[in-house]
PDB file of C-alpha atoms in Angstrom:
ATOM      1  CA  MET A  18      -0.019  -0.013   0.005  1.00 52.00           C
ATOM      2  CA  SER A  19       2.371   2.617  -1.317  1.00 69.00           C
ATOM      3  CA  ASN A  20       0.436   5.844  -1.212  1.00 89.00           C
ATOM      4  CA  MET A  21      -1.396   5.170   2.028  1.00 94.00           C
ATOM      5  CA  ILE A  22      -1.615   8.008   4.536  1.00 96.00           C
ATOM      6  CA  TRP A  23      -3.075   8.281   7.997  1.00 97.00           C
ATOM      7  CA  LYS A  24      -5.178  11.249   8.982  1.00 98.00           C
ATOM      8  CA  ILE A  25      -6.436  12.459  12.376  1.00 98.00           C
ATOM      9  CA  LYS A  26      -8.964  15.308  12.210  1.00 98.00           C
ATOM     10  CA  THR A  27     -11.737  16.976  14.139  1.00 98.00           C
ATOM     11  CA  PHE A  28     -15.089  17.496  12.386  1.00 98.00           C
ATOM     12  CA  GLU A  29     -14.192  21.131  11.506  1.00 98.00           C
ATOM     13  CA  GLU A  30     -10.944  20.000   9.881  1.00 98.00           C
ATOM     14  CA  PHE A  31     -12.582  17.646   7.340  1.00 98.00           C
ATOM     15  CA  THR A  32     -12.573  18.583   3.710  1.00 98.00           C
ATOM     16  CA  VAL A  33     -15.858  17.772   1.973  1.00 98.00           C
ATOM     17  CA  PRO A  34     -14.310  14.894  -0.071  1.00 97.00           C
ATOM     18  CA  GLU A  35     -12.799  13.449   3.132  1.00 98.00           C
ATOM     19  CA  LEU A  36     -16.106  13.540   4.992  1.00 98.00           C
ATOM     20  CA  TYR A  37     -17.874  11.952   2.026  1.00 97.00           C
ATOM     21  CA  ALA A  38     -15.257   9.143   1.837  1.00 97.00           C
ATOM     22  CA  VAL A  39     -15.494   8.434   5.598  1.00 98.00           C
ATOM     23  CA  LEU A  40     -19.327   8.308   5.589  1.00 97.00           C
ATOM     24  CA  LYS A  41     -19.294   6.113   2.457  1.00 97.00           C
ATOM     25  CA  ALA A  42     -16.924   3.666   4.208  1.00 97.00           C
ATOM     26  CA  ARG A  43     -19.124   3.527   7.308  1.00 97.00           C
ATOM     27  CA  ILE A  44     -22.258   2.914   5.286  1.00 96.00           C
ATOM     28  CA  ASP A  45     -20.543   0.346   3.015  1.00 96.00           C
ATOM     29  CA  VAL A  46     -19.364  -1.659   6.039  1.00 94.00           C
ATOM     30  CA  PHE A  47     -22.048  -1.261   8.701  1.00 91.00           C
ATOM     31  CA  VAL A  48     -25.223  -0.744   6.720  1.00 91.00           C
ATOM     32  CA  ILE A  49     -24.605  -2.698   3.547  1.00 93.00           C
ATOM     33  CA  GLU A  50     -22.143  -5.451   4.547  1.00 92.00           C
ATOM     34  CA  GLN A  51     -23.455  -6.060   8.059  1.00 88.00           C
ATOM     35  CA  ASN A  52     -27.011  -5.403   6.955  1.00 87.00           C
ATOM     36  CA  CYS A  53     -27.839  -2.947   9.750  1.00 85.00           C
ATOM     37  CA  PRO A  54     -30.179  -0.149   8.753  1.00 85.00           C
ATOM     38  CA  TYR A  55     -29.211   2.059  11.684  1.00 87.00           C
ATOM     39  CA  PRO A  56     -28.810   5.887  11.883  1.00 89.00           C
ATOM     40  CA  ASP A  57     -25.125   6.246  11.120  1.00 92.00           C
ATOM     41  CA  LEU A  58     -25.374  10.050  11.183  1.00 92.00           C
ATOM     42  CA  ASP A  59     -26.015  10.387  14.885  1.00 95.00           C
ATOM     43  CA  ASN A  60     -24.851  13.987  15.546  1.00 95.00           C
ATOM     44  CA  TYR A  61     -21.799  12.698  17.410  1.00 97.00           C
ATOM     45  CA  ASP A  62     -19.366  13.190  14.512  1.00 97.00           C
ATOM     46  CA  GLN A  63     -19.147  16.887  15.432  1.00 98.00           C
ATOM     47  CA  LYS A  64     -17.745  15.925  18.866  1.00 98.00           C
ATOM     48  CA  ALA A  65     -15.373  13.205  17.714  1.00 98.00           C
ATOM     49  CA  VAL A  66     -11.764  13.056  16.627  1.00 98.00           C
ATOM     50  CA  HIS A  67     -11.681  11.004  13.415  1.00 98.00           C
ATOM     51  CA  ILE A  68      -8.788   8.657  12.534  1.00 98.00           C
ATOM     52  CA  TRP A  69      -8.391   6.962   9.168  1.00 98.00           C
ATOM     53  CA  ALA A  70      -6.064   5.521   6.605  1.00 97.00           C
ATOM     54  CA  GLU A  71      -6.695   6.429   3.003  1.00 96.00           C
ATOM     55  CA  GLU A  72      -5.213   5.690  -0.366  1.00 95.00           C
ATOM     56  CA  GLU A  73      -6.088   7.773  -3.460  1.00 93.00           C
ATOM     57  CA  GLY A  74      -9.062   9.251  -1.632  1.00 92.00           C
ATOM     58  CA  GLN A  75     -10.488   5.893  -0.570  1.00 94.00           C
ATOM     59  CA  VAL A  76     -10.805   5.010   3.107  1.00 97.00           C
ATOM     60  CA  LEU A  77      -9.090   1.791   4.132  1.00 97.00           C
ATOM     61  CA  ALA A  78      -9.571   1.847   7.901  1.00 97.00           C
ATOM     62  CA  TYR A  79     -11.422   4.225  10.191  1.00 98.00           C
ATOM     63  CA  CYS A  80     -12.611   4.930  13.704  1.00 98.00           C
ATOM     64  CA  ARG A  81     -13.710   7.881  15.806  1.00 98.00           C
ATOM     65  CA  VAL A  82     -12.739   8.672  19.355  1.00 98.00           C
ATOM     66  CA  PHE A  83     -14.464  10.689  22.065  1.00 98.00           C
ATOM     67  CA  ASP A  84     -13.276  12.554  25.158  1.00 98.00           C
ATOM     68  CA  LYS A  85     -14.711  11.703  28.554  1.00 97.00           C
ATOM     69  CA  GLY A  86     -18.364  12.494  29.190  1.00 97.00           C
ATOM     70  CA  ILE A  87     -19.555  12.367  25.567  1.00 97.00           C
ATOM     71  CA  LYS A  88     -20.556   8.761  24.989  1.00 94.00           C
ATOM     72  CA  TYR A  89     -19.525   7.382  28.391  1.00 95.00           C
ATOM     73  CA  ASP A  90     -17.897   8.681  31.562  1.00 96.00           C
ATOM     74  CA  GLU A  91     -14.646   7.320  30.048  1.00 97.00           C
ATOM     75  CA  THR A  92     -13.123   8.172  26.681  1.00 98.00           C
ATOM     76  CA  SER A  93     -14.257   5.864  23.902  1.00 98.00           C
ATOM     77  CA  ILE A  94     -13.528   4.458  20.454  1.00 98.00           C
ATOM     78  CA  GLY A  95     -16.302   3.668  18.015  1.00 96.00           C
ATOM     79  CA  ARG A  96     -17.292   2.972  14.365  1.00 96.00           C
ATOM     80  CA  VAL A  97     -14.172   0.852  13.989  1.00 96.00           C
ATOM     81  CA  LEU A  98     -13.840  -0.574  10.473  1.00 96.00           C
ATOM     82  CA  THR A  99     -11.592  -1.744   7.745  1.00 95.00           C
ATOM     83  CA  THR A 100     -13.009  -1.584   4.229  1.00 95.00           C
ATOM     84  CA  GLU A 101     -13.040  -4.611   1.924  1.00 92.00           C
ATOM     85  CA  LEU A 102     -10.118  -3.113  -0.001  1.00 87.00           C
ATOM     86  CA  ALA A 103      -7.908  -3.276   3.051  1.00 91.00           C
ATOM     87  CA  ARG A 104      -8.692  -6.503   4.858  1.00 88.00           C
ATOM     88  CA  GLY A 105      -5.890  -8.810   5.920  1.00 86.00           C
ATOM     89  CA  LYS A 106      -3.296  -6.057   5.964  1.00 88.00           C
ATOM     90  CA  SER A 107      -3.229  -5.606   9.767  1.00 89.00           C
ATOM     91  CA  LEU A 108      -4.538  -2.070   9.376  1.00 95.00           C
ATOM     92  CA  GLY A 109      -7.044  -2.687  12.147  1.00 94.00           C
ATOM     93  CA  LYS A 110      -4.185  -3.183  14.605  1.00 95.00           C
ATOM     94  CA  GLN A 111      -2.522   0.027  13.522  1.00 96.00           C
ATOM     95  CA  LEU A 112      -5.845   1.850  13.747  1.00 97.00           C
ATOM     96  CA  ILE A 113      -6.516   0.858  17.350  1.00 97.00           C
ATOM     97  CA  GLN A 114      -2.923   1.703  18.261  1.00 97.00           C
ATOM     98  CA  TYR A 115      -3.353   5.203  16.792  1.00 97.00           C
ATOM     99  CA  ALA A 116      -6.744   5.530  18.526  1.00 98.00           C
ATOM    100  CA  VAL A 117      -5.291   4.669  21.926  1.00 97.00           C
ATOM    101  CA  GLU A 118      -2.322   7.026  21.404  1.00 97.00           C
ATOM    102  CA  THR A 119      -4.586   9.832  20.226  1.00 98.00           C
ATOM    103  CA  ILE A 120      -6.730   9.426  23.385  1.00 98.00           C
ATOM    104  CA  GLU A 121      -3.648   9.415  25.591  1.00 97.00           C
ATOM    105  CA  ASN A 122      -2.140  12.485  23.880  1.00 97.00           C
ATOM    106  CA  ARG A 123      -5.269  14.608  23.443  1.00 97.00           C
ATOM    107  CA  PHE A 124      -7.416  13.581  26.409  1.00 98.00           C
ATOM    108  CA  HIS A 125      -4.602  12.655  28.842  1.00 97.00           C
ATOM    109  CA  THR A 126      -6.033   9.358  30.014  1.00 96.00           C
ATOM    110  CA  SER A 127      -5.682   5.703  29.156  1.00 92.00           C
ATOM    111  CA  GLU A 128      -9.081   4.696  30.476  1.00 97.00           C
ATOM    112  CA  ILE A 129     -11.206   3.805  27.432  1.00 98.00           C
ATOM    113  CA  LYS A 130     -14.615   2.157  27.062  1.00 98.00           C
ATOM    114  CA  ILE A 131     -15.804   0.422  23.895  1.00 97.00           C
ATOM    115  CA  SER A 132     -18.751  -1.547  22.673  1.00 96.00           C
ATOM    116  CA  ALA A 133     -17.101  -4.481  20.875  1.00 95.00           C
ATOM    117  CA  GLN A 134     -18.709  -6.894  18.474  1.00 93.00           C
ATOM    118  CA  ASP A 135     -18.248 -10.257  20.110  1.00 94.00           C
ATOM    119  CA  TYR A 136     -16.095 -11.790  17.395  1.00 92.00           C
ATOM    120  CA  LEU A 137     -13.533  -9.042  18.078  1.00 93.00           C
ATOM    121  CA  LEU A 138     -13.145  -9.657  21.821  1.00 95.00           C
ATOM    122  CA  ARG A 139      -9.793 -11.375  21.429  1.00 95.00           C
ATOM    123  CA  PHE A 140      -8.583  -8.651  19.063  1.00 95.00           C
ATOM    124  CA  TYR A 141      -9.341  -5.906  21.579  1.00 96.00           C
ATOM    125  CA  SER A 142      -7.971  -7.851  24.582  1.00 97.00           C
ATOM    126  CA  GLY A 143      -4.617  -7.656  22.757  1.00 96.00           C
ATOM    127  CA  PHE A 144      -4.725  -3.892  23.425  1.00 96.00           C
ATOM    128  CA  GLY A 145      -5.443  -4.214  27.089  1.00 96.00           C
ATOM    129  CA  PHE A 146      -9.250  -4.043  26.892  1.00 97.00           C
ATOM    130  CA  GLU A 147     -11.052  -6.242  29.412  1.00 97.00           C
ATOM    131  CA  ASP A 148     -14.500  -7.789  29.141  1.00 97.00           C
ATOM    132  CA  THR A 149     -16.832  -6.153  31.667  1.00 97.00           C
ATOM    133  CA  GLY A 150     -19.319  -8.999  31.386  1.00 96.00           C
ATOM    134  CA  LYS A 151     -21.962  -6.582  30.106  1.00 97.00           C
ATOM    135  CA  LYS A 152     -23.434  -8.146  26.924  1.00 97.00           C
ATOM    136  CA  TYR A 153     -26.176  -6.864  24.688  1.00 95.00           C
ATOM    137  CA  LEU A 154     -27.556  -6.917  21.179  1.00 94.00           C
ATOM    138  CA  GLU A 155     -26.945  -3.800  19.139  1.00 88.00           C
ATOM    139  CA  ASP A 156     -28.666  -3.867  15.702  1.00 83.00           C
ATOM    140  CA  ASP A 157     -29.071  -7.688  16.157  1.00 86.00           C
ATOM    141  CA  ILE A 158     -25.301  -8.130  16.546  1.00 90.00           C
ATOM    142  CA  PRO A 159     -23.958  -9.418  19.909  1.00 95.00           C
ATOM    143  CA  HIS A 160     -21.764  -6.835  21.606  1.00 96.00           C
ATOM    144  CA  THR A 161     -19.787  -6.767  24.839  1.00 97.00           C
ATOM    145  CA  GLU A 162     -18.746  -3.731  26.807  1.00 97.00           C
ATOM    146  CA  MET A 163     -14.950  -3.609  27.265  1.00 97.00           C
ATOM    147  CA  VAL A 164     -12.798  -1.273  29.338  1.00 98.00           C
ATOM    148  CA  ARG A 165      -9.119  -0.446  29.218  1.00 97.00           C
ATOM    149  CA  LYS A 166      -7.775   0.922  32.492  1.00 92.00           C
TER     150      LYS A 166
END
C-alpha cells in the first residue's frame, strides 16, 4: 500500500471529499455489509476526533474517538472498520494503536470504554481491553462492553 496516509482530524478539519469518503466507508461496512439499517449520522461526529487511513481518496480503515463525558464517563472508540479493499493487511491493529495514542495524547487518560462486536473480543484484549461482562444486542449483533484501564 504505497500511497497510504493516516489522517487524524476533528469535524471542523474535514474537507468535503474526506467527509464523504468516511461516511461512504461507514455505510458500506455497517449498513450494507453487516445489513444494519441504523442511523449512522447520529450527531456525534461533530464531537469526535476521526482517525483513518486512506489511499487515493479511498478510506481503508477508520474509527472515531471521544473525550470523557460524551458517549460514556470514560473516553471511547467507536465505528471501527476496515473496508473490503484493506482486509488482511493488519490495518485494524494500527488503527486501534493510533486511537489509543490519540486518546492518551489529546485527552490525557488511558481509560477507554468500547462496545465491541463479540467476534472481536480477542482482538481488543490484545490492546489491554477487558470484558466487563456486560453483553447486549446492538442492531441484532452481539456486543460486549470492554474497558481499558
